[in-house]
Short mmCIF file of C-alpha atoms in Angstrom, two decimals:
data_model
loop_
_atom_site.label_atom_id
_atom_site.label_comp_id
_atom_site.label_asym_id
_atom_site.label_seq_id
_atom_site.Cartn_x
_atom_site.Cartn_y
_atom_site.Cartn_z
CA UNK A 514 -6.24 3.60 89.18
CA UNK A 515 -8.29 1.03 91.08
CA UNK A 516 -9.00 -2.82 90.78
CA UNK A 517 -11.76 -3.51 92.27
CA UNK A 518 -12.54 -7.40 93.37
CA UNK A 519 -16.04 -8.34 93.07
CA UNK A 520 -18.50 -11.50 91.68
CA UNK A 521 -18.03 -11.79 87.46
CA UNK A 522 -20.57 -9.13 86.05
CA UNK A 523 -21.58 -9.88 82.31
CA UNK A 524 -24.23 -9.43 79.87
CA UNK A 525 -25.87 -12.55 79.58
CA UNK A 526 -25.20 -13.14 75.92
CA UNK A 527 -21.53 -12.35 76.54
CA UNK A 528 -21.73 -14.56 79.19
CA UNK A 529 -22.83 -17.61 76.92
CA UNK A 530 -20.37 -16.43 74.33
CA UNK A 531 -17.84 -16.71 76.63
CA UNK A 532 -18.66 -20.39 77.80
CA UNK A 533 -19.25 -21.78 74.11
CA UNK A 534 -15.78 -20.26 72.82
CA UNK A 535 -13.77 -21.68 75.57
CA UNK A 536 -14.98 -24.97 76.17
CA UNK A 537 -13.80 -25.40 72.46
CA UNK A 538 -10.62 -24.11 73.39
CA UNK A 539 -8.17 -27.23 73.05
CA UNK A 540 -6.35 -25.75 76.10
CA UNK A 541 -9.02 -27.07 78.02
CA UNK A 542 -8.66 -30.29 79.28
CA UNK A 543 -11.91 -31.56 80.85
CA UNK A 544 -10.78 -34.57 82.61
CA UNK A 545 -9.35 -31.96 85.05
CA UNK A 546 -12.47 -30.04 85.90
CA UNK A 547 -13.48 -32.77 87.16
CA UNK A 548 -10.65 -32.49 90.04
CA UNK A 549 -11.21 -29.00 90.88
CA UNK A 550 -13.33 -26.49 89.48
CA UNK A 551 -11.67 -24.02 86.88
CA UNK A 552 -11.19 -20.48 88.01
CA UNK A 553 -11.78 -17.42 85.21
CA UNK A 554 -10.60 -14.18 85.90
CA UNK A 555 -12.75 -11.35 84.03
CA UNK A 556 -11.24 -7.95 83.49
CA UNK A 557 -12.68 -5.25 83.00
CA UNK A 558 -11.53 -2.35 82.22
CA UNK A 559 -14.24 0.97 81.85
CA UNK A 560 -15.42 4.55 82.98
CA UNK A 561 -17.05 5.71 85.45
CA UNK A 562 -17.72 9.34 85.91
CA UNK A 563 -20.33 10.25 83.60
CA UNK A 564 -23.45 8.53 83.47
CA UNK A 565 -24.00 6.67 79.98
CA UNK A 566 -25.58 3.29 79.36
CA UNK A 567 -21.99 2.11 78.36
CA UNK A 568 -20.31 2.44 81.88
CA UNK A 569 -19.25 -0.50 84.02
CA UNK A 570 -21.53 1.45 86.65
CA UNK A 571 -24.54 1.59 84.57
CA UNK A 572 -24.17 -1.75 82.85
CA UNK A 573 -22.99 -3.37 86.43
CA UNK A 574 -26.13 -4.37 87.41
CA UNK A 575 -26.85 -6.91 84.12
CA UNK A 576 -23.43 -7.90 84.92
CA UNK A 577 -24.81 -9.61 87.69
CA UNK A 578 -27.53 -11.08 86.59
CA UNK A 579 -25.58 -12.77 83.94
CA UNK A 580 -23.15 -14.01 86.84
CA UNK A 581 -26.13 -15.32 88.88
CA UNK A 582 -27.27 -16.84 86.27
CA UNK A 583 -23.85 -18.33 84.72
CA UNK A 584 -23.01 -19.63 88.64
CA UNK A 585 -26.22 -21.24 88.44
CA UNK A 586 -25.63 -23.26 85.47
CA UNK A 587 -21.93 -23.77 85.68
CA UNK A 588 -20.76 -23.47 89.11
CA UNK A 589 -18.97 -26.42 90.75
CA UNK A 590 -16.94 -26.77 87.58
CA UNK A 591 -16.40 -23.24 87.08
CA UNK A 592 -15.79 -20.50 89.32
CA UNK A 593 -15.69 -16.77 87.99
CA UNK A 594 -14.63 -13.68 89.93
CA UNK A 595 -14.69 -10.12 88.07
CA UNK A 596 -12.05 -6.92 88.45
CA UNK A 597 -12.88 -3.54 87.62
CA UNK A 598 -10.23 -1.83 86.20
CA UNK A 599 -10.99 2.10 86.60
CA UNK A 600 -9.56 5.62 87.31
CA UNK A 601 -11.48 8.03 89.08
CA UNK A 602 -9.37 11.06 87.51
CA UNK A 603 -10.52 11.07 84.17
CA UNK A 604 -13.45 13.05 83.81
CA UNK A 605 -14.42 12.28 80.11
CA UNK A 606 -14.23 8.70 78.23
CA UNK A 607 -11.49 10.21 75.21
CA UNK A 608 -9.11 10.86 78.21
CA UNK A 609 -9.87 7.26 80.16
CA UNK A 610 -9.52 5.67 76.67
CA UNK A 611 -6.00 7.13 75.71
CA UNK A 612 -4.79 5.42 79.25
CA UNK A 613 -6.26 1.86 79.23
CA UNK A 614 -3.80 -0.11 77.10
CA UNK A 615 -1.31 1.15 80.13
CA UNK A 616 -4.14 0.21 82.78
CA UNK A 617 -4.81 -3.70 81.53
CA UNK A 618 -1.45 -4.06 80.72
CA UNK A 619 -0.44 -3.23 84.67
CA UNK A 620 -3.32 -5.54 85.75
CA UNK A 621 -2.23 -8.61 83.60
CA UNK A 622 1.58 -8.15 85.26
CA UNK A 623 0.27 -7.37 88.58
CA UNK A 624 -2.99 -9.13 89.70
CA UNK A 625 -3.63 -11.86 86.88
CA UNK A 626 -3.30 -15.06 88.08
CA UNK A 627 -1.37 -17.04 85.64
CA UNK A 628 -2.85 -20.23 86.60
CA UNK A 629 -6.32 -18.91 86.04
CA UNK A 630 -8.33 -18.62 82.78
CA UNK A 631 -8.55 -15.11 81.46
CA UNK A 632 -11.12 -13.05 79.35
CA UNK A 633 -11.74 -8.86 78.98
CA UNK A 634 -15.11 -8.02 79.24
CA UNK A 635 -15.89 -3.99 77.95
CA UNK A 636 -18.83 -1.99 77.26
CA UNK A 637 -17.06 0.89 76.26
CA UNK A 638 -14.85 3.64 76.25
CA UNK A 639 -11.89 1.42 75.13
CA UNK A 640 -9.57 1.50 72.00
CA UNK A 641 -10.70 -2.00 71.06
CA UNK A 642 -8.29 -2.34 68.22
CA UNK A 643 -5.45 -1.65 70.35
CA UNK A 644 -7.06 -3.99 73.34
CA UNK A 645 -7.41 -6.60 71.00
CA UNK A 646 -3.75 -6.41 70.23
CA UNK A 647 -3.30 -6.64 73.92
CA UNK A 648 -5.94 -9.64 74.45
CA UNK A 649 -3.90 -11.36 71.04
CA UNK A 650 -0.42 -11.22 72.90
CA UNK A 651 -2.03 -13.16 75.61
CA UNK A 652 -3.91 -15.67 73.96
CA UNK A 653 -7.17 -14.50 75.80
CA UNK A 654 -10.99 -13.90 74.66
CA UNK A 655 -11.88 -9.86 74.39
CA UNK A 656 -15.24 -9.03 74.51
CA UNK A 657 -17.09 -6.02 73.78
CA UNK A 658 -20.63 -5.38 74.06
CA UNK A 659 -20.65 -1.68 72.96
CA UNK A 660 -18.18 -1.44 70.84
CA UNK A 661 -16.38 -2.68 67.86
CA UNK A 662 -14.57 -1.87 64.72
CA UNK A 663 -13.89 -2.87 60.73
CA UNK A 664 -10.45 -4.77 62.34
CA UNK A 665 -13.00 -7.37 64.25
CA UNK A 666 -13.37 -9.07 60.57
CA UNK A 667 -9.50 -9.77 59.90
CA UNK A 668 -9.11 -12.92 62.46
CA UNK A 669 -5.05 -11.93 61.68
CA UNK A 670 -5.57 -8.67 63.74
CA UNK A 671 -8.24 -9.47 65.76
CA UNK A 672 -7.80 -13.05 66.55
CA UNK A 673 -9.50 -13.39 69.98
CA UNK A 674 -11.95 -10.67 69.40
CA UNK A 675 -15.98 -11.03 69.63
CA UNK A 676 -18.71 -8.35 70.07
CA UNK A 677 -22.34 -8.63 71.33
CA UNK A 678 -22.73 -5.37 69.67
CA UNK A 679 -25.93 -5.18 67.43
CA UNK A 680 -26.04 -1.76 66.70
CA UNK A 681 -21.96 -0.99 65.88
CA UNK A 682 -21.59 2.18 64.83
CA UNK A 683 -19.86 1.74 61.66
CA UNK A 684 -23.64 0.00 60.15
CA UNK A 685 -24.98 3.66 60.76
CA UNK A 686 -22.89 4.87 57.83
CA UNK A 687 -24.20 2.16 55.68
CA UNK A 688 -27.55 2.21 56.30
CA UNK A 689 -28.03 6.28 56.52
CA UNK A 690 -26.20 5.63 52.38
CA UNK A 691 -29.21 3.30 52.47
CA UNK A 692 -31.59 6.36 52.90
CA UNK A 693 -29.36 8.76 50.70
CA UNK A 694 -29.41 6.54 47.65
CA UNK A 695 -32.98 5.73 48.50
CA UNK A 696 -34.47 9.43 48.08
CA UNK A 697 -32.10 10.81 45.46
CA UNK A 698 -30.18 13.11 47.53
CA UNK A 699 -26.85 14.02 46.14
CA UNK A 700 -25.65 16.70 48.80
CA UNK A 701 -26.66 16.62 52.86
CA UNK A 702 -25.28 18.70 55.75
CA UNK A 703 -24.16 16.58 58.68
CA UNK A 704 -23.97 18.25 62.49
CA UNK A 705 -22.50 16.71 65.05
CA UNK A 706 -23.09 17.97 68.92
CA UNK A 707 -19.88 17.58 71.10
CA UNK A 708 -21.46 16.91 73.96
CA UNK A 709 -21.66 14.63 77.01
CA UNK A 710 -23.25 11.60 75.21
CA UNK A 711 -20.35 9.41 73.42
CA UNK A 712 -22.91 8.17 71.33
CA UNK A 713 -22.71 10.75 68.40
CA UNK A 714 -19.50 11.23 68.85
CA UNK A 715 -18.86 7.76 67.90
CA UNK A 716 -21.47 7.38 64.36
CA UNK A 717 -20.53 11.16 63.12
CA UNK A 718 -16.90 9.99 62.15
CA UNK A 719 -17.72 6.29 60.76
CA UNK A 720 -20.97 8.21 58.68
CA UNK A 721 -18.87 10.90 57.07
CA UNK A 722 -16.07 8.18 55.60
CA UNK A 723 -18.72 6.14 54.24
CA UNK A 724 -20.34 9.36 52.36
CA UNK A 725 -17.17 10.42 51.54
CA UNK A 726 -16.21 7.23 49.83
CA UNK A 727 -19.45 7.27 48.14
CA UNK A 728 -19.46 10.34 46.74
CA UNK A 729 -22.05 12.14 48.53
CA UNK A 730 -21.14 15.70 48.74
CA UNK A 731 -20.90 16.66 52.28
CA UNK A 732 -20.23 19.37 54.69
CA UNK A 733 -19.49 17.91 58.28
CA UNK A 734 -19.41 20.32 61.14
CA UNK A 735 -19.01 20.00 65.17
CA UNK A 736 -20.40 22.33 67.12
CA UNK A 737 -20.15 22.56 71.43
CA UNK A 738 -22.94 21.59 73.09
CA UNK A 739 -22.47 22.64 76.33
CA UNK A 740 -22.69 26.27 75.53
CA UNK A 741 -25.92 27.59 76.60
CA UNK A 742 -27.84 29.34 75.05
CA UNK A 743 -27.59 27.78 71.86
CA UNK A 744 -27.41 29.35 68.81
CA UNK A 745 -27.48 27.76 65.46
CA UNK A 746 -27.90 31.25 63.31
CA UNK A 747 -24.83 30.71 61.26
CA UNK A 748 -25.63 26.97 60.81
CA UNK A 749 -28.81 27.39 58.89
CA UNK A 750 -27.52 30.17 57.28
CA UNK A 751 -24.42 27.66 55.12
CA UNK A 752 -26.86 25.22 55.46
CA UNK A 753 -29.32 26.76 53.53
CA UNK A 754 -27.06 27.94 51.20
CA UNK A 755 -25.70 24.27 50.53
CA UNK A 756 -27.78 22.08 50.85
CA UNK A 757 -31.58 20.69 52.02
CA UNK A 758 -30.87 17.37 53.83
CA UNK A 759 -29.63 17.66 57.16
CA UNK A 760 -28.05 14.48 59.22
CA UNK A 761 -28.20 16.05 63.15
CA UNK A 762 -26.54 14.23 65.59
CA UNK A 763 -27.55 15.50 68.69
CA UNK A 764 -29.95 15.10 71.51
CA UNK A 765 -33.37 15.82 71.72
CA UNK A 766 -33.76 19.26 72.99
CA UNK A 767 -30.68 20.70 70.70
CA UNK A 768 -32.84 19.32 68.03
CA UNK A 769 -35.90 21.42 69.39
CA UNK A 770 -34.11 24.63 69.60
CA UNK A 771 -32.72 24.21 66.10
CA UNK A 772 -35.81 23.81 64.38
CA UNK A 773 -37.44 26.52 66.27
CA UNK A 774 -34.27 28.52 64.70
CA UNK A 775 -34.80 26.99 61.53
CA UNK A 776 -39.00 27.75 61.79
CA UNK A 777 -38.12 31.14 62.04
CA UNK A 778 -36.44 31.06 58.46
CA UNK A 779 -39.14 29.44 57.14
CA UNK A 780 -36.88 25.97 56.97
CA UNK A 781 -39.23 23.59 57.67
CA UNK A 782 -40.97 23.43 54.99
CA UNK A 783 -41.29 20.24 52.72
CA UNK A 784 -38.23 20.97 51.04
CA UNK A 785 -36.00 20.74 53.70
CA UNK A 786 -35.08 17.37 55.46
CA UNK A 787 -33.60 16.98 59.10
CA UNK A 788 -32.66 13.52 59.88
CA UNK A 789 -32.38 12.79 63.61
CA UNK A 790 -30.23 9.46 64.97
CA UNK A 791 -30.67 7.61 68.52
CA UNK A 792 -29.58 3.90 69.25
CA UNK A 793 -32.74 2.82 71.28
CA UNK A 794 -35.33 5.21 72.77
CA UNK A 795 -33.45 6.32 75.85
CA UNK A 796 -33.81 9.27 78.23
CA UNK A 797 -30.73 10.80 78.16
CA UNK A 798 -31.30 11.18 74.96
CA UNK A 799 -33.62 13.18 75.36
CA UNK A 800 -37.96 12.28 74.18
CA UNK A 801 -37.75 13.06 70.39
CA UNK A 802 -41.21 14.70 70.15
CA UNK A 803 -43.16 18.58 69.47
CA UNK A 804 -45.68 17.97 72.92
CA UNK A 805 -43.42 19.08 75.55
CA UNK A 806 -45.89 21.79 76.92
CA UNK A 807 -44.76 24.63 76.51
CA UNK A 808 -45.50 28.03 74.15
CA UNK A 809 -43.57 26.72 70.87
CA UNK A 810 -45.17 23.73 71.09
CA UNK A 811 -47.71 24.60 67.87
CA UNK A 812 -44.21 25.72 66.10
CA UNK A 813 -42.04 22.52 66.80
CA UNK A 814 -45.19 20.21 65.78
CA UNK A 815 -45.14 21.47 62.56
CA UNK A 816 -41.35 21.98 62.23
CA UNK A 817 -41.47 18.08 63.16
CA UNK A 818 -43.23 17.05 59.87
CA UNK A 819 -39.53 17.65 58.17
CA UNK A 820 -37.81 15.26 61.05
CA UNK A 821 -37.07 11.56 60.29
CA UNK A 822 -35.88 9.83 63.24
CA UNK A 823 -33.16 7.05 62.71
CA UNK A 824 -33.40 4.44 65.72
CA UNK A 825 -31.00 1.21 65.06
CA UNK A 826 -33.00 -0.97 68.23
CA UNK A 827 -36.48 -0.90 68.86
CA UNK A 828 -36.88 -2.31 72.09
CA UNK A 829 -40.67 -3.18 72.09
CA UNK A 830 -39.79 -5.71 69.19
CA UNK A 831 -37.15 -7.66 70.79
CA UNK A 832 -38.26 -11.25 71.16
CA UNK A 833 -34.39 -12.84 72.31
CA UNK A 834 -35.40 -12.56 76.09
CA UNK A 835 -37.84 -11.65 78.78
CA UNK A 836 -35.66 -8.19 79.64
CA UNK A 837 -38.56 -7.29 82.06
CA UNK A 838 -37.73 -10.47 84.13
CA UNK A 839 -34.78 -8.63 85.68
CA UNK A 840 -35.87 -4.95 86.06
CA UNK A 841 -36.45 -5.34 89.58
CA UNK A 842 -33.44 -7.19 90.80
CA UNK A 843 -31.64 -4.36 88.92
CA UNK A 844 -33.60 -2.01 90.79
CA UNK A 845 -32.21 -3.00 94.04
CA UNK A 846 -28.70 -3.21 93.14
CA UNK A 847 -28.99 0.05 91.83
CA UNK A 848 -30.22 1.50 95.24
CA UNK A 849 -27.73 -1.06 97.60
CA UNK A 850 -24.71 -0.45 95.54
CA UNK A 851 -23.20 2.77 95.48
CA UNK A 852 -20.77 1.81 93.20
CA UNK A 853 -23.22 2.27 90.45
CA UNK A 854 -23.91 5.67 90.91
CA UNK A 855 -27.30 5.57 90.43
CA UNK A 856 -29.35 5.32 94.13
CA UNK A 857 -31.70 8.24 93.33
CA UNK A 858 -32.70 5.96 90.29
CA UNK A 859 -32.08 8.74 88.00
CA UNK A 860 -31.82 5.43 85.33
CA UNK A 861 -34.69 3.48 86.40
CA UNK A 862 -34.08 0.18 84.37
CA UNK A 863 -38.01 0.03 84.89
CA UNK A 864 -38.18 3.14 82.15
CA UNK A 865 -36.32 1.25 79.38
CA UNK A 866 -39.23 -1.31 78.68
CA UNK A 867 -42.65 1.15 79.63
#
């Protein structure tokens, strides 16, 4: 396990979140700030290994921004510094998560400095109920800018507990009911990929309670992504047998090869429905379209007039703040810093807003 001493990193509207909620704090007495300035200690606790938009490497460069710009504004009377809290050994974010109550927990014994104001500051891969129960005992402000959960609503079990999170993924649920109830469907199929990207791991479960407790007749399967080549063969054979909605959660090119699959059994026809999900357009994901230039390019076009594509942000119509403004200072940290992994610029902040 490492801590790892460096400048406060935050998302900037974290990092205003963070100000307003503790200069209310009656704690805070402000004729002594004007003695000495007031230090906060941020932890925070996340993965690193694989590359996702949720890791403190991949987020770590709007971190600071958001500290430049905080120290800015704030800085003689405050003075922030920022901890890592990380373990090189785990290799996926289930495994990091099961052992981060015990990391934060030897961090608030062992480094925290009890004269110091403290606050948690996650993206992701954190049991947030469970670190909120943590950040509760303590008295302290948890913030999550991933993540977040039902419990965040009950201030009894999540007193301290905020989220910048706009696109939780216990709304998908809601809103893909939204489209159920909308078009009449009674039955759907739902697929889930278990695969490298957390993200559909993380709606799949949330969307089959809320069908379930709506009486939509489901039938939720996981299949392993990572075995090549795919084949989805006995899929679309229950599939078709049970239903003609489909709710895929799954990247881009799994998508392609299943309705090539699907083409082939004359399933993509109007009858037959295969709603896709992404949180914002995003590489990784994969580019959800038929033109990628090769020979079943005529096929997937046409198999594409039976995909609906669910996207919870769309970037191009966010008005809150000039993102643009700070691609390029993220570029550089992203090729000085080896800590973020990301020096070849295989995430080029530049190709979230062109």
């Amino acid at each position: 396990m490492a801590f790892a001493k460096m400048p406060f990193r935050v998302l900037l509207s974290a990092a205003k979140l963070f100000i307003l909620h503790h200069w209310a704090l009656p704690s805070l007495i402000l004729t002594s700030l004007s003695v000495s300035a007031l230090n906060v200690q941020i932890l925070a606790p996340g993965f690193v290994n694989t590359p996702m938009p949720s890791t403190i490497t991949l987020c770590g460069p709007a971190f600071a921004t958001g500290t430049e710009y905080l120290n800015s504004v704030y800085s003689p009377t405050l003075n922030f510094t920022y901890f890592y809290v990380y373990d090189l050994s785990y290799g996926n974010c289930s495994s990091f998560t099961d052992e981060t109550l015990h990391m934060v927990s030897q961090w608030m014994y062992q480094v925290r400095d009890p004269n110091s104001l403290t606050v948690i500051v996650s993206p992701s891969c954190t049991y947030e109920p469970y670190l909120s129960q943590i950040a509760a005992q303590w008295n302290i402000l948890l913030i999550t800018s991933t993540q977040s959960d039902i419990t965040i609503r009950d201030k009894h079990l999540a007193p301290t507990w905020i989220s910048t999170n706009i696109y939780p993924a216990q709304h998908y649920g809601d809103a893909m009911l939204n489209l159920i109830q909308a078009n009449n469907w009674t039955s759907v199929y739902v697929v889930e990929e278990d695969g490298p990207l957390q993200f559909y791991g993380l709606v799949g479960p949330p969307v089959k309670r809320t069908f379930e407790a709506n009486g939509v007749q489901l039938v939720y399967l996981k299949y392993d992504g990572r075995k090549v080549p795919l084949n989805f063969t006995t899929l679309l054979i229950e599939f078709n047998a049970r239903s003609r909605v489909m709710f895929f959660f799954g990247p881009a090119e799994s998508l392609r090869i299943l309705l090539i699959q699907a083409y082939s059994r004359k399933m993509t026809t109007s009858e037959y429905v295969y709603v896709a999900a992404i949180s914002f357009i995003y590489k990784r994901y994969g580019v959800f379209t038929w033109n990628k230039g090769d020979k079943d390019d005529l096929i997937v076009r046409m198999a594409y007039r039976s995909v609906l594509l669910f996207t919870a942000i769309d970037l191009s119509q966010d008005r809150s703040a000039n993102l643009t403004s700070f691609t390029a200072r993220w570029r550089d940290l992203y090729l000085s810093d080896p800590f973020y992994r990301n020096q070849n610029l295989r995430d080029d902040p530049v190709s979230f807003f062109t």
